[in-house]
Structure formats: C-alpha cells, structure tokens
PDB file of C-alpha atoms in Angstrom:
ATOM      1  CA  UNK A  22     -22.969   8.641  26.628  1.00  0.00           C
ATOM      2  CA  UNK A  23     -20.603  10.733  24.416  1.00  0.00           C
ATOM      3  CA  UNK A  24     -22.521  11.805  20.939  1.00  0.00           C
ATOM      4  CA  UNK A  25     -20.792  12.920  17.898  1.00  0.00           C
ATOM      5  CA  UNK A  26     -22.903  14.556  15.325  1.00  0.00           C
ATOM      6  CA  UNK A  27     -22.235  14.559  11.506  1.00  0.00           C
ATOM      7  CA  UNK A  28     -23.933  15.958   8.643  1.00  0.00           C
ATOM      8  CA  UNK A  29     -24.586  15.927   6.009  1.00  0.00           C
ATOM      9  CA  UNK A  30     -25.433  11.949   6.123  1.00  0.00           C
ATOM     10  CA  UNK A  31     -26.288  11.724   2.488  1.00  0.00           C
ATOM     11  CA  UNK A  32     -24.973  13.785  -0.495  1.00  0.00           C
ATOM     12  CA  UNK A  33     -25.419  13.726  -4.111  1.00  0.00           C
ATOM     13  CA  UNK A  34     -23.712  16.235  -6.331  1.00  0.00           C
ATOM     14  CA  UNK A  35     -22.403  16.821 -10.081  1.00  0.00           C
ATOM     15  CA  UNK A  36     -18.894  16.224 -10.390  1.00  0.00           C
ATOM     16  CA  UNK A  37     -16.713  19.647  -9.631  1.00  0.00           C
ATOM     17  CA  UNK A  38     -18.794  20.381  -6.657  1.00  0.00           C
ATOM     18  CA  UNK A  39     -16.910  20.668  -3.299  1.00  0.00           C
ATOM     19  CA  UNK A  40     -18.680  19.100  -0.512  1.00  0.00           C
ATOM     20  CA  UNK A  41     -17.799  19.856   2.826  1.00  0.00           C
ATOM     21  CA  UNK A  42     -18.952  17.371   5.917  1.00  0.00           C
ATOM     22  CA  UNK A  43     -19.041  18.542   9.512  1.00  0.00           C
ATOM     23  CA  UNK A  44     -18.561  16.682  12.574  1.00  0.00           C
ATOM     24  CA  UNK A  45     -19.328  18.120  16.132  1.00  0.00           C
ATOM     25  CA  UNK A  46     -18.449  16.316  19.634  1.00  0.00           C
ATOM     26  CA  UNK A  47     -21.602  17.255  21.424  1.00  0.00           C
ATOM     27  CA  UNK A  48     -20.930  16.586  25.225  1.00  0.00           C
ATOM     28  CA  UNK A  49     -17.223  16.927  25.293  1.00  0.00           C
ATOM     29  CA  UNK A  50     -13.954  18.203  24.130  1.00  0.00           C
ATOM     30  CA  UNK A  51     -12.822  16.341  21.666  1.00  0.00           C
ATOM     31  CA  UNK A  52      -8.889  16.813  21.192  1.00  0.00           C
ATOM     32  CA  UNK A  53      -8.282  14.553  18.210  1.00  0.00           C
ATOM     33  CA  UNK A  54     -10.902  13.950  16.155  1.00  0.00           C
ATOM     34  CA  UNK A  55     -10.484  11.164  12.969  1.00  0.00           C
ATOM     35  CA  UNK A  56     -11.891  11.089   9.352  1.00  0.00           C
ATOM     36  CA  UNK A  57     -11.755   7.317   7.914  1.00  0.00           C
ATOM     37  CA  UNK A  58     -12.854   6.630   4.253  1.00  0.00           C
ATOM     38  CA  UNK A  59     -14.816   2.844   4.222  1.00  0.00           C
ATOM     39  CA  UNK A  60     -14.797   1.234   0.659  1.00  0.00           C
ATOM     40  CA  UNK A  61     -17.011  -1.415   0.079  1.00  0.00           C
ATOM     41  CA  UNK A  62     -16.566  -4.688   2.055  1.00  0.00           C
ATOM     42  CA  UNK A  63     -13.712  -3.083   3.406  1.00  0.00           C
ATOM     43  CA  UNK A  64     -12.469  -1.981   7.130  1.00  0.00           C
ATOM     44  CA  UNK A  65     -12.608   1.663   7.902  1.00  0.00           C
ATOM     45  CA  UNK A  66      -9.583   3.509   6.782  1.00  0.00           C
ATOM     46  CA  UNK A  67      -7.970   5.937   8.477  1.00  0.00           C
ATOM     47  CA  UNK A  68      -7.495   9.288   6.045  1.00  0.00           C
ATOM     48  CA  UNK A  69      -6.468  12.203   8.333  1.00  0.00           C
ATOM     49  CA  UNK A  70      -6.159  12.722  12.289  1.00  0.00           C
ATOM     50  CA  UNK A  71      -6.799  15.831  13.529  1.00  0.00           C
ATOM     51  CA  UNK A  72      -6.190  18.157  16.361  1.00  0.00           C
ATOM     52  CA  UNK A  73      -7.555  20.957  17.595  1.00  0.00           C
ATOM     53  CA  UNK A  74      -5.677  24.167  16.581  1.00  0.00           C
ATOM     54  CA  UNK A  75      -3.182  22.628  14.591  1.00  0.00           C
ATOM     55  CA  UNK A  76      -3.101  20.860  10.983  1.00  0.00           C
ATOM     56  CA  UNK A  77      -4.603  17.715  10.061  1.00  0.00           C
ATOM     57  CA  UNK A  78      -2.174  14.526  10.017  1.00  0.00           C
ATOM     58  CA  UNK A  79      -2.891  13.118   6.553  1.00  0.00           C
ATOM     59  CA  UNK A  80      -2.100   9.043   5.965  1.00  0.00           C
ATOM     60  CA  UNK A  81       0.152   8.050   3.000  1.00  0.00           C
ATOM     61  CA  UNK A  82      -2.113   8.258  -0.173  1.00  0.00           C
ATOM     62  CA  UNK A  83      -4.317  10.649   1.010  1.00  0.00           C
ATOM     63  CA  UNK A  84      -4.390  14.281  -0.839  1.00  0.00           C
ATOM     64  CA  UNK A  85      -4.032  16.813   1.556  1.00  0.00           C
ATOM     65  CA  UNK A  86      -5.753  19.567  -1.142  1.00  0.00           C
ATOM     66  CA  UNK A  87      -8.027  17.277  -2.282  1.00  0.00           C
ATOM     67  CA  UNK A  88      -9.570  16.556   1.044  1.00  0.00           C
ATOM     68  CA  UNK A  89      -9.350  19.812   3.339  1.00  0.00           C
ATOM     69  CA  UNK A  90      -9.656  19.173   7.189  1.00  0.00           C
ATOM     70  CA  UNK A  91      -9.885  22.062   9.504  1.00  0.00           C
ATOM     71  CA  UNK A  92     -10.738  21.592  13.376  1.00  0.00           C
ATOM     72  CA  UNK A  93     -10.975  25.113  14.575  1.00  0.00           C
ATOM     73  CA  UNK A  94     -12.079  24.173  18.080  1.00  0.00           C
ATOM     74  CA  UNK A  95     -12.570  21.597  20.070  1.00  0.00           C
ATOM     75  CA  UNK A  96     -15.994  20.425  19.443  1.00  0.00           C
ATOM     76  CA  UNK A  97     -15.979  20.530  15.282  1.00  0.00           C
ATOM     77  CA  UNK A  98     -14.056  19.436  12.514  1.00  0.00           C
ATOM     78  CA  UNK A  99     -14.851  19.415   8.681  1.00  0.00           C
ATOM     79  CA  UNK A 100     -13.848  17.371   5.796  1.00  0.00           C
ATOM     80  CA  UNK A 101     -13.746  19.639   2.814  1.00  0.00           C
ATOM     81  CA  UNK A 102     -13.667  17.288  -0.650  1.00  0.00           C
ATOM     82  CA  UNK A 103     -12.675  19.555  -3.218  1.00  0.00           C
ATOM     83  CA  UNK A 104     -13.964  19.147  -6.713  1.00  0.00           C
ATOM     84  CA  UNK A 105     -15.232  16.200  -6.144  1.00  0.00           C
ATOM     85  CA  UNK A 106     -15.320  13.762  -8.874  1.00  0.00           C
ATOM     86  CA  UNK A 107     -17.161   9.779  -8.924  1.00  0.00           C
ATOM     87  CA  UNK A 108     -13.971   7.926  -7.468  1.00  0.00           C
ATOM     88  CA  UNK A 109     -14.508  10.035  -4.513  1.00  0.00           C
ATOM     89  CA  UNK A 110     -17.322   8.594  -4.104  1.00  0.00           C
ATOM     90  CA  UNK A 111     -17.877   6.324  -0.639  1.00  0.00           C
ATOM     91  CA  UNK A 112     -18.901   6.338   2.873  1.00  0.00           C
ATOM     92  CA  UNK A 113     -16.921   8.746   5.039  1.00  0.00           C
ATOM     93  CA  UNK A 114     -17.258   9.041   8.810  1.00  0.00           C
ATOM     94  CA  UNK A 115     -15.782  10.769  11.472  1.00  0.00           C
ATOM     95  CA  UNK A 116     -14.759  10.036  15.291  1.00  0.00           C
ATOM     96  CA  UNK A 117     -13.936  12.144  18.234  1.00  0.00           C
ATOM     97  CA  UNK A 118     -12.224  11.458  21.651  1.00  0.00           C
ATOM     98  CA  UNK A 119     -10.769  13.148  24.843  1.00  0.00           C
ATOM     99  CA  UNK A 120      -8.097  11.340  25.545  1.00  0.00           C
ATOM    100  CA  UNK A 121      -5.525   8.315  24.436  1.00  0.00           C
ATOM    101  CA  UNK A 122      -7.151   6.433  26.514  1.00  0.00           C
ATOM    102  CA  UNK A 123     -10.514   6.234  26.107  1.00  0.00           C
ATOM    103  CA  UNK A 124     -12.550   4.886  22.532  1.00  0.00           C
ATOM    104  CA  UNK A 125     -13.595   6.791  20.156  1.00  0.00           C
ATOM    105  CA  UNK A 126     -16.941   8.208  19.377  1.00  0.00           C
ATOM    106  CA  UNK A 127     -18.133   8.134  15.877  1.00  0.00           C
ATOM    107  CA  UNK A 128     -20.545   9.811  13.838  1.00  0.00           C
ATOM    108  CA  UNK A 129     -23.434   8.217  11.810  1.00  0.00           C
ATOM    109  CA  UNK A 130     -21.563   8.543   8.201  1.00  0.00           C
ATOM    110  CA  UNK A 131     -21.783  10.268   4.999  1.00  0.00           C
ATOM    111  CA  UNK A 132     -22.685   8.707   2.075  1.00  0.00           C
ATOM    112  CA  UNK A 133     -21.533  10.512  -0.864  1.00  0.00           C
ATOM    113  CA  UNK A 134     -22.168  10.061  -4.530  1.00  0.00           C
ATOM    114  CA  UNK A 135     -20.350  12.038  -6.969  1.00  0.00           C
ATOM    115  CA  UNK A 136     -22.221  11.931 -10.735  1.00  0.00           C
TER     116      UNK A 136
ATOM    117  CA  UNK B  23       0.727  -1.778   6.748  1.00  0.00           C
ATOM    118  CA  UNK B  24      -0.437  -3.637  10.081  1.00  0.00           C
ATOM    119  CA  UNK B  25      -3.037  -6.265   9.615  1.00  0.00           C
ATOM    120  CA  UNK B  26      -5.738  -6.599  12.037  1.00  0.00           C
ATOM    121  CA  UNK B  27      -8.045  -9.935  11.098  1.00  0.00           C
ATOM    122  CA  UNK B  28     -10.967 -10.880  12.643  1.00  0.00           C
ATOM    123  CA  UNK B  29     -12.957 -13.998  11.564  1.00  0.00           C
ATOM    124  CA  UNK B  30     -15.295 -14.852  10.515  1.00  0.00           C
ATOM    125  CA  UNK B  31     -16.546 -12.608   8.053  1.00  0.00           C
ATOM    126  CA  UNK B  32     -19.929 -13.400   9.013  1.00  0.00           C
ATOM    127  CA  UNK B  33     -22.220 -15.460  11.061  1.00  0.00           C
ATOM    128  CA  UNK B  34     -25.492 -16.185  11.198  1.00  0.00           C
ATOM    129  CA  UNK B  35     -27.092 -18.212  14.736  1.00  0.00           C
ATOM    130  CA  UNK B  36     -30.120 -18.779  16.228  1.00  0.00           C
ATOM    131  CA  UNK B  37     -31.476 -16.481  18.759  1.00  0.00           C
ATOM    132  CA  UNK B  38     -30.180 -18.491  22.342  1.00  0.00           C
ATOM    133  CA  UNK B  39     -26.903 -19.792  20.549  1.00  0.00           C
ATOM    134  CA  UNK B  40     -23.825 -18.326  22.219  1.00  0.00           C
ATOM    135  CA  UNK B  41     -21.097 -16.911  19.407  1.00  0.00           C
ATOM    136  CA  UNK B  42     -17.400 -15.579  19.816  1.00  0.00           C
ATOM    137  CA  UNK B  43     -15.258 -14.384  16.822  1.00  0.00           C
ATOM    138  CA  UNK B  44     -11.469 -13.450  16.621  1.00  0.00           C
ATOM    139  CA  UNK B  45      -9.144 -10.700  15.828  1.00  0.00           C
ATOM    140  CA  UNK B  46      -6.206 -10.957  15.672  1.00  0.00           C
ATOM    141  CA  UNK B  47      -3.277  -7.973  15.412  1.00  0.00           C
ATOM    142  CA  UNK B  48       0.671  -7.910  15.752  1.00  0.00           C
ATOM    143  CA  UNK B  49       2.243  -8.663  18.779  1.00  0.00           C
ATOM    144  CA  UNK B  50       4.937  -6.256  19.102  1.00  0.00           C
ATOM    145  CA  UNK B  51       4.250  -2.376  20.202  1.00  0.00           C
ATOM    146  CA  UNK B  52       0.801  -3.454  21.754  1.00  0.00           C
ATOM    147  CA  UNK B  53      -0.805  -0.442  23.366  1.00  0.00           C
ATOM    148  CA  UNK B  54      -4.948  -1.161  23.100  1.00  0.00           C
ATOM    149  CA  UNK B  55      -7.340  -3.168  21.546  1.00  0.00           C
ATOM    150  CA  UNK B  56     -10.925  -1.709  20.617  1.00  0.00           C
ATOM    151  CA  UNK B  57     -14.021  -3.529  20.086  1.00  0.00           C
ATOM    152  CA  UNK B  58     -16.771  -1.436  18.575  1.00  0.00           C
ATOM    153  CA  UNK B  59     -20.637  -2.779  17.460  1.00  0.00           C
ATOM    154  CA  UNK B  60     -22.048  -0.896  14.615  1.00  0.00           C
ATOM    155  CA  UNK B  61     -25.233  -1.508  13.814  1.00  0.00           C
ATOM    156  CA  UNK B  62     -27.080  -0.739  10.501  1.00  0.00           C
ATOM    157  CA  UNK B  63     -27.923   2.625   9.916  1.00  0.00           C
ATOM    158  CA  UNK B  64     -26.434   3.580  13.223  1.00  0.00           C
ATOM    159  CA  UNK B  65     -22.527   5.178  14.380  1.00  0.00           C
ATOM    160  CA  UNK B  66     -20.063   2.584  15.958  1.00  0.00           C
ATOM    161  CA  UNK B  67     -20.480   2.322  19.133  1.00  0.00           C
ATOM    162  CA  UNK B  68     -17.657   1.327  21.671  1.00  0.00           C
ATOM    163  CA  UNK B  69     -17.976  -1.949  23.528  1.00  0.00           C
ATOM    164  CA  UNK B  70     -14.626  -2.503  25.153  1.00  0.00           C
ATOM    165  CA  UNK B  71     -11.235  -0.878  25.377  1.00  0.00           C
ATOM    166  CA  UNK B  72      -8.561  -3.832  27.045  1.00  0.00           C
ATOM    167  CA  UNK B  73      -5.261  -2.686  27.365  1.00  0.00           C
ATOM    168  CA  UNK B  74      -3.906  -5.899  30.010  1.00  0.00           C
ATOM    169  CA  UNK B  75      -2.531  -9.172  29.040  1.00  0.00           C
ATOM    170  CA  UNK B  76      -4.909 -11.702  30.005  1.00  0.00           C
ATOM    171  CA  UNK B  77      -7.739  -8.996  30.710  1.00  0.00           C
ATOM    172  CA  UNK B  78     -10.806 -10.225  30.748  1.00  0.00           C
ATOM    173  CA  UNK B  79     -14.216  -7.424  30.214  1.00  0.00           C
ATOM    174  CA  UNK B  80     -17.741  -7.928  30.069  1.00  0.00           C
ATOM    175  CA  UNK B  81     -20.787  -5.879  29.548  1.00  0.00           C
ATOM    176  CA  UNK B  82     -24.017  -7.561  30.017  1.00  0.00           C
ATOM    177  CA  UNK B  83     -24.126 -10.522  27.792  1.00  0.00           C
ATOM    178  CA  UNK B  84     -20.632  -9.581  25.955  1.00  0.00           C
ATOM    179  CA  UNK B  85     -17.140 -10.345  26.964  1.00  0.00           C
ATOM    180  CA  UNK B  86     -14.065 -10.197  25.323  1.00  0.00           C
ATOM    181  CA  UNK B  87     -10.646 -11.456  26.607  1.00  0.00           C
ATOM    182  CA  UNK B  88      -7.175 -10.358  25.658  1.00  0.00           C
ATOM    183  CA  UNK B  89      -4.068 -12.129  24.876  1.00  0.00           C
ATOM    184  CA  UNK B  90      -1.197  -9.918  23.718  1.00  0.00           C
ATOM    185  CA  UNK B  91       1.470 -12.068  23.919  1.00  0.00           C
ATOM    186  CA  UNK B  92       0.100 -14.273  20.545  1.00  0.00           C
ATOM    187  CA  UNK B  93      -2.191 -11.090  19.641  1.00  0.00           C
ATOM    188  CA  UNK B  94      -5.403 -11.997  19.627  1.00  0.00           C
ATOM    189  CA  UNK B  95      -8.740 -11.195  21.441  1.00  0.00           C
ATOM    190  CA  UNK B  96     -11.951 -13.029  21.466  1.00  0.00           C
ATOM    191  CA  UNK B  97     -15.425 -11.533  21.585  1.00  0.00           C
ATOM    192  CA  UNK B  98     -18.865 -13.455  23.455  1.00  0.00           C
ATOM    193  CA  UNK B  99     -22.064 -13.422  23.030  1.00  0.00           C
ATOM    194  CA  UNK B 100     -24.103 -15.303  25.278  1.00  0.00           C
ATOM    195  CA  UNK B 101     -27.953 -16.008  24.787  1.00  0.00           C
ATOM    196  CA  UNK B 102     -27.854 -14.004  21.445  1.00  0.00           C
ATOM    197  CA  UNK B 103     -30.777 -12.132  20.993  1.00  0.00           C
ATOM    198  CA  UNK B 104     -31.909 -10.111  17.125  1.00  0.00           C
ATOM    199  CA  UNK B 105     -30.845  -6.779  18.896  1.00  0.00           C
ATOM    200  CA  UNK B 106     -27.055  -7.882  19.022  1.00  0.00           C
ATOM    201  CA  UNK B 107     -27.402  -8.733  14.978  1.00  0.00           C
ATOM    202  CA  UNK B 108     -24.670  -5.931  14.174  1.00  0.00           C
ATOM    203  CA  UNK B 109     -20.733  -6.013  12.617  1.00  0.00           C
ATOM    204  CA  UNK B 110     -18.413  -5.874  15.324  1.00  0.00           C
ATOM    205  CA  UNK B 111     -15.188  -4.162  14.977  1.00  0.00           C
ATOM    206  CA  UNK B 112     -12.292  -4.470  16.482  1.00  0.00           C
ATOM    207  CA  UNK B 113      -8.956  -1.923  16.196  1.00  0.00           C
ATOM    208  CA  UNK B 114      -5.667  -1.979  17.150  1.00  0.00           C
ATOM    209  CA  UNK B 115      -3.774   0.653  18.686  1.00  0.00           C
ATOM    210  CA  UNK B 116       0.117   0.787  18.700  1.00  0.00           C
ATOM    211  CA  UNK B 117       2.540   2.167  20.591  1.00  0.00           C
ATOM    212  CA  UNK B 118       4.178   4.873  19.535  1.00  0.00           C
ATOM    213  CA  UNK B 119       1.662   4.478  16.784  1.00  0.00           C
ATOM    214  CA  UNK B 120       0.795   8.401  16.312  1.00  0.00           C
ATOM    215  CA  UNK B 121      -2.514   7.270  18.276  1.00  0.00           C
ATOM    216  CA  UNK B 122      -4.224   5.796  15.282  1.00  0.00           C
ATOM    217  CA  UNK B 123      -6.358   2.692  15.203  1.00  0.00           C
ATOM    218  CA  UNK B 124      -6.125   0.317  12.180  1.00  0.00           C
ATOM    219  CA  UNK B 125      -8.763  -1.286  11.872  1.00  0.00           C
ATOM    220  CA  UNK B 126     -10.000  -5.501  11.059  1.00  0.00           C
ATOM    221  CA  UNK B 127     -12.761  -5.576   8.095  1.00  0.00           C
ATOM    222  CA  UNK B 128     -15.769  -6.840  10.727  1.00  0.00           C
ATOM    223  CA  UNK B 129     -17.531  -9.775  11.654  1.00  0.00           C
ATOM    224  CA  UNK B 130     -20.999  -9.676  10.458  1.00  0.00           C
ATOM    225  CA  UNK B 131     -23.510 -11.354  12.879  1.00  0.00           C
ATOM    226  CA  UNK B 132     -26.988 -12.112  12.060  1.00  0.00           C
ATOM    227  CA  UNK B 133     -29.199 -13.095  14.756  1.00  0.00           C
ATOM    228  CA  UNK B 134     -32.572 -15.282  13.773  1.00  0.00           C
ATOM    229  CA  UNK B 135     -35.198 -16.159  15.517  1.00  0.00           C
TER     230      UNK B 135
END
C-alpha cells in the first residue's frame, strides 16, 4: 500500500528554535498533501493544504509565517515552525494523496515539545 | 465550522463481541465519507472511502454503511479480536469544500480478552 514518511517523529527544542518537519509520499505522486495540528483529546485539525508547485492553502487561524509550508515536488512537503515557542507545542502530522478521490495517506506524527 | 460526531467516545468489549459506532456529518453538499483506523504508535490508516447513498463496504471483518440523506454512517466489527483495539476516524468531505476533510474526534475501542 501507499507509505508516507515523516520525520522527525519526536522533537524537543528551546524556545526560538525553528523546527522544520518533512513529509515524503514514497510510492506515488502525491498532488495535495495536508498538515493537521491534533490537540489533546481533540480531532485532527486541518492547518494548511498543499499543492505541488504552488502555495500552501492556510485555514482561518493559522499563521502563514509562523508555520512555513513548501511542497517543491511531488513527493515532499515540509512544515517549517518558526521560532517556536511552548504553545506550539502538539502532535503534528501530515497526509498525502493522488487524487480527490481516493483517501489519504498519513504519516506517523511529530511530537513536538517546545521548552 | 462543520461538525462531524462520532459516538461513542470510547468502548471497551470482549474479544468475540461484535461493536458498531456512529458519525454523523451535515447533510447538505455531501461529497465522501472517510473512515480511517489509527492505531497507537502507528499513521492512520484508510479503511473505507463511501461516496453512495445507501452504500454498503466491507473489508474482512469491518463494514460500514452510508446514509446521506440523515448523514450518518455506521462502522462493524464483527468477532472483535485485540488487533482491531485502535481509534477509528471518520471525515467528511464536502462538495465544493476546497477538498478538505473535517474531521469527528474518534471512537476509542479497546478490545479484551
């Protein structure tokens, strides 16, 4: 089956650092790939969609400078958090698909703590 | 905001019990409905796209059906077995919805023996 790939799964850095997360579509082409945000005991929330070659979509509330996403080909996007400080810290993961009409693919997550 | 509700939050059976849960989602501008099973410590992992009024899909012991007229879908399990203790997701998809799924907040199932 499809296989998305993200890393880092697990960060912990000083508050200031940016921390940038990669996801790669490893089988296919993955023309939109997503970046959710998932806050404890909470559903995954969508923060950006993003297509190849083109910016990043960015959902209401979501700081397009704060959180940079670039998707410079078709198998990998990354999720740049820019000075990161503690309330940026949660579970992000990523998701890739071909078309409309197929599911998506996720990643395994990155937990990030900010200190 | 669209809300996407599944219930219940959790569950917790015996292995042999058969399960189902709910979600439901609007009713208007239907385009998909997702189910995904994410295990711990694992990536979602896609169980069923249904995009059909009254479609019915199954994959092994899982099924889900599909009513879009009332919005709602129901998930199976039959026979649960520990390896389908997991939180299953399921996701709406619009039309005209800029192709983005909103998500329900899970059903957490916990299989014992």
């Amino acid at each position: 089956g499809a296989v998305v790939s993200q890393h880092p799964s697990w960060v912990i850095c000083k508050s200031g650092t940016s921390v940038k997360i990669e996801c790669r579509s490893l089988d296919f082409q993955a023309t939109t790939m997503f970046w959710y945000r998932q806050f404890p005991k909470q559903s995954l929330m969508l923060m950006a969609t993003s297509n190849e070659g083109s910016k990043a979509t960015y959902e209401q509330g979501v700081e397009k400078d704060k959180f940079l996403i670039n998707h410079a080909s078709l198998t990998l996007s990354t999720l740049t958090v820019t000075s990161a400080h503690p309330e940026d810290s949660s579970f992000y993961i990523c998701s890739a698909r071909e078309t409309q009409h197929q599911p998506q693919h996720f990643g395994d997550g990155t937990r990030l703590s900010i200190l | 905001i669209l809300n996407v509700e599944q219930s219940p939050q959790s569950l917790h059976v015996q292995e042999g019990d058969s399960t189902n849960f709910t979600c439901s989602f609007p009713s208007s501008n239907f385009y998909a409905l997702h189910w995904y099973r994410w295990e711990t410590a694992k990536s979602p992992e896609a169980l069923f796209v249904m995009t059909l009024n009254g479609d019915e899909k199954k994959k092994g012991r899982i099924s889900a059906t599909l009513n879009t007229k009332e919005g709602y879908s129901y998930l199976y399990i039959k026979g649960s077995q520990p390896e389908d203790s997991a939180t299953y997701l399921c996701a709406f998809l619009g039309a005209g919805g800029g192709n983005k799924l909103t998500f329900g907040t899970g059903t957490q199932l916990k299989v014992e023996l």
